[in-house]
């Protein structure tokens, strides 16, 4: 949904609104593909496609205290990553215990990159 005018973001909003009313904590994981430019050096730049989802997920922290948002960017189609590699990265992220994984991560060639300062 590169224009963010389709049903993807609207559906994400409806899911969040329902979760925000829950009395218990919950995780919400959104996957994008090729939305972030993550180099092997660990630099993450903001891409156009999917940037709205990343921004939306950042605002979740402020709007719904009981929801733990996570956003995961997998390599775009045409990358050197195979479908099996991308599926393994997605499965690993979904299997991570709540609170133990980075809230934002981009995968490049099977390796996860998180935004942050380096020394």
PDB file of C-alpha atoms in Angstrom:
ATOM      1  CA  UNK A   1       0.000   0.000   0.000  1.00  0.00           C
ATOM      2  CA  UNK A   2       2.638   2.571  -1.073  1.00  0.00           C
ATOM      3  CA  UNK A   3       0.176   5.483  -1.202  1.00  0.00           C
ATOM      4  CA  UNK A   4      -1.161   4.757   2.294  1.00  0.00           C
ATOM      5  CA  UNK A   5      -4.646   5.408   0.901  1.00  0.00           C
ATOM      6  CA  UNK A   6      -5.675   1.771   0.747  1.00  0.00           C
ATOM      7  CA  UNK A   7      -6.986  -0.488   3.444  1.00  0.00           C
ATOM      8  CA  UNK A   8      -3.671  -1.421   5.127  1.00  0.00           C
ATOM      9  CA  UNK A   9      -3.264   1.657   7.333  1.00  0.00           C
ATOM     10  CA  UNK A  10      -6.998   1.927   7.974  1.00  0.00           C
ATOM     11  CA  UNK A  11      -7.045  -1.679   9.150  1.00  0.00           C
ATOM     12  CA  UNK A  12      -3.985  -1.070  11.343  1.00  0.00           C
ATOM     13  CA  UNK A  13      -5.794   1.866  12.961  1.00  0.00           C
ATOM     14  CA  UNK A  14      -8.915  -0.221  13.618  1.00  0.00           C
ATOM     15  CA  UNK A  15      -6.831  -2.974  15.217  1.00  0.00           C
ATOM     16  CA  UNK A  16      -5.027  -0.450  17.432  1.00  0.00           C
ATOM     17  CA  UNK A  17      -8.283   1.197  18.497  1.00  0.00           C
ATOM     18  CA  UNK A  18      -9.637  -2.178  19.576  1.00  0.00           C
ATOM     19  CA  UNK A  19      -6.408  -3.069  21.422  1.00  0.00           C
ATOM     20  CA  UNK A  20      -6.283   0.305  23.190  1.00  0.00           C
ATOM     21  CA  UNK A  21      -9.533  -0.581  24.960  1.00  0.00           C
ATOM     22  CA  UNK A  22      -8.135  -3.801  26.384  1.00  0.00           C
ATOM     23  CA  UNK A  23      -7.307  -3.889  30.079  1.00  0.00           C
ATOM     24  CA  UNK A  24      -4.249  -6.084  29.536  1.00  0.00           C
ATOM     25  CA  UNK A  25      -0.965  -5.436  27.755  1.00  0.00           C
ATOM     26  CA  UNK A  26      -0.480  -6.618  24.191  1.00  0.00           C
ATOM     27  CA  UNK A  27       2.108  -6.488  21.426  1.00  0.00           C
ATOM     28  CA  UNK A  28       1.382  -5.147  17.953  1.00  0.00           C
ATOM     29  CA  UNK A  29       3.922  -6.026  15.261  1.00  0.00           C
ATOM     30  CA  UNK A  30       3.766  -4.439  11.811  1.00  0.00           C
ATOM     31  CA  UNK A  31       5.882  -5.693   8.919  1.00  0.00           C
ATOM     32  CA  UNK A  32       6.994  -3.562   5.984  1.00  0.00           C
ATOM     33  CA  UNK A  33       9.150  -4.479   2.989  1.00  0.00           C
ATOM     34  CA  UNK A  34      11.875  -2.183   1.742  1.00  0.00           C
ATOM     35  CA  UNK A  35      10.592   0.811   3.708  1.00  0.00           C
ATOM     36  CA  UNK A  36      13.948   1.438   5.363  1.00  0.00           C
ATOM     37  CA  UNK A  37      17.381   1.822   3.845  1.00  0.00           C
ATOM     38  CA  UNK A  38      19.645  -0.120   6.168  1.00  0.00           C
ATOM     39  CA  UNK A  39      23.254  -0.552   5.163  1.00  0.00           C
ATOM     40  CA  UNK A  40      25.688  -3.125   6.487  1.00  0.00           C
ATOM     41  CA  UNK A  41      27.258  -0.249   8.457  1.00  0.00           C
ATOM     42  CA  UNK A  42      24.135   0.029  10.572  1.00  0.00           C
ATOM     43  CA  UNK A  43      22.762   3.295   9.173  1.00  0.00           C
ATOM     44  CA  UNK A  44      18.980   3.377   8.840  1.00  0.00           C
ATOM     45  CA  UNK A  45      17.487   6.032   6.583  1.00  0.00           C
ATOM     46  CA  UNK A  46      13.805   6.750   6.108  1.00  0.00           C
ATOM     47  CA  UNK A  47      12.254   5.404   2.928  1.00  0.00           C
ATOM     48  CA  UNK A  48       9.078   6.667   1.326  1.00  0.00           C
ATOM     49  CA  UNK A  49       7.128   3.423   1.067  1.00  0.00           C
ATOM     50  CA  UNK A  50       6.025   2.291   4.506  1.00  0.00           C
ATOM     51  CA  UNK A  51       7.263   5.411   6.286  1.00  0.00           C
ATOM     52  CA  UNK A  52       3.694   6.176   7.284  1.00  0.00           C
ATOM     53  CA  UNK A  53       3.428   2.809   9.001  1.00  0.00           C
ATOM     54  CA  UNK A  54       6.699   3.429  10.849  1.00  0.00           C
ATOM     55  CA  UNK A  55       5.485   6.860  12.002  1.00  0.00           C
ATOM     56  CA  UNK A  56       2.105   5.451  12.960  1.00  0.00           C
ATOM     57  CA  UNK A  57       3.738   2.738  15.065  1.00  0.00           C
ATOM     58  CA  UNK A  58       5.890   5.345  16.826  1.00  0.00           C
ATOM     59  CA  UNK A  59       2.788   7.294  17.805  1.00  0.00           C
ATOM     60  CA  UNK A  60       1.237   4.137  19.294  1.00  0.00           C
ATOM     61  CA  UNK A  61       3.594   4.481  22.282  1.00  0.00           C
ATOM     62  CA  UNK A  62       1.964   7.819  23.112  1.00  0.00           C
ATOM     63  CA  UNK A  63      -1.628   6.910  22.352  1.00  0.00           C
ATOM     64  CA  UNK A  64      -2.024   3.423  23.810  1.00  0.00           C
ATOM     65  CA  UNK A  65       0.085   2.739  26.892  1.00  0.00           C
ATOM     66  CA  UNK A  66      -1.007  -0.903  27.073  1.00  0.00           C
ATOM     67  CA  UNK A  67       0.194  -1.684  23.533  1.00  0.00           C
ATOM     68  CA  UNK A  68       3.830  -2.531  22.850  1.00  0.00           C
ATOM     69  CA  UNK A  69       4.401  -1.532  19.206  1.00  0.00           C
ATOM     70  CA  UNK A  70       7.114  -3.102  17.061  1.00  0.00           C
ATOM     71  CA  UNK A  71       7.835  -2.513  13.402  1.00  0.00           C
ATOM     72  CA  UNK A  72      10.001  -4.805  11.306  1.00  0.00           C
ATOM     73  CA  UNK A  73      11.247  -3.994   7.821  1.00  0.00           C
ATOM     74  CA  UNK A  74      12.217  -6.908   5.626  1.00  0.00           C
ATOM     75  CA  UNK A  75      14.302  -6.538   2.482  1.00  0.00           C
ATOM     76  CA  UNK A  76      12.403  -5.416  -0.598  1.00  0.00           C
ATOM     77  CA  UNK A  77      11.630  -7.747  -3.488  1.00  0.00           C
ATOM     78  CA  UNK A  78      14.653  -8.199  -5.706  1.00  0.00           C
ATOM     79  CA  UNK A  79      17.119  -8.214  -2.812  1.00  0.00           C
ATOM     80  CA  UNK A  80      19.578 -11.028  -2.261  1.00  0.00           C
ATOM     81  CA  UNK A  81      17.437 -12.421   0.575  1.00  0.00           C
ATOM     82  CA  UNK A  82      15.401 -15.497  -0.304  1.00  0.00           C
ATOM     83  CA  UNK A  83      11.761 -15.913   0.683  1.00  0.00           C
ATOM     84  CA  UNK A  84      12.869 -18.565   3.196  1.00  0.00           C
ATOM     85  CA  UNK A  85      15.378 -16.148   4.763  1.00  0.00           C
ATOM     86  CA  UNK A  86      12.719 -13.437   5.070  1.00  0.00           C
ATOM     87  CA  UNK A  87      10.241 -15.921   6.560  1.00  0.00           C
ATOM     88  CA  UNK A  88      12.843 -16.959   9.162  1.00  0.00           C
ATOM     89  CA  UNK A  89      13.495 -13.312  10.102  1.00  0.00           C
ATOM     90  CA  UNK A  90       9.750 -12.716  10.470  1.00  0.00           C
ATOM     91  CA  UNK A  91       9.287 -15.878  12.548  1.00  0.00           C
ATOM     92  CA  UNK A  92      12.202 -14.934  14.812  1.00  0.00           C
ATOM     93  CA  UNK A  93      10.684 -11.500  15.441  1.00  0.00           C
ATOM     94  CA  UNK A  94       7.250 -12.932  16.215  1.00  0.00           C
ATOM     95  CA  UNK A  95       8.757 -15.502  18.583  1.00  0.00           C
ATOM     96  CA  UNK A  96      10.692 -12.913  20.614  1.00  0.00           C
ATOM     97  CA  UNK A  97       9.282 -12.484  24.134  1.00  0.00           C
ATOM     98  CA  UNK A  98       7.528  -9.190  24.808  1.00  0.00           C
ATOM     99  CA  UNK A  99       9.939  -6.465  25.835  1.00  0.00           C
ATOM    100  CA  UNK A 100      13.023  -8.367  24.694  1.00  0.00           C
ATOM    101  CA  UNK A 101      13.180  -7.243  21.065  1.00  0.00           C
ATOM    102  CA  UNK A 102      13.978  -3.881  19.503  1.00  0.00           C
ATOM    103  CA  UNK A 103      10.874  -1.829  18.776  1.00  0.00           C
ATOM    104  CA  UNK A 104      12.230  -0.945  15.325  1.00  0.00           C
ATOM    105  CA  UNK A 105      14.378  -3.236  13.234  1.00  0.00           C
ATOM    106  CA  UNK A 106      15.302  -3.532   9.561  1.00  0.00           C
ATOM    107  CA  UNK A 107      16.717  -6.709   8.059  1.00  0.00           C
ATOM    108  CA  UNK A 108      19.380  -6.633   5.363  1.00  0.00           C
ATOM    109  CA  UNK A 109      20.864  -9.892   4.094  1.00  0.00           C
ATOM    110  CA  UNK A 110      19.463 -11.740   7.111  1.00  0.00           C
ATOM    111  CA  UNK A 111      20.988  -9.376   9.659  1.00  0.00           C
ATOM    112  CA  UNK A 112      18.861  -7.082  11.830  1.00  0.00           C
ATOM    113  CA  UNK A 113      19.729  -3.397  12.126  1.00  0.00           C
ATOM    114  CA  UNK A 114      18.274  -1.094  14.783  1.00  0.00           C
ATOM    115  CA  UNK A 115      18.411   2.693  14.779  1.00  0.00           C
ATOM    116  CA  UNK A 116      20.603   4.150  17.456  1.00  0.00           C
ATOM    117  CA  UNK A 117      23.781   5.947  18.220  1.00  0.00           C
ATOM    118  CA  UNK A 118      27.055   4.128  17.798  1.00  0.00           C
ATOM    119  CA  UNK A 119      30.329   4.866  19.493  1.00  0.00           C
TER     120      UNK A 119
END
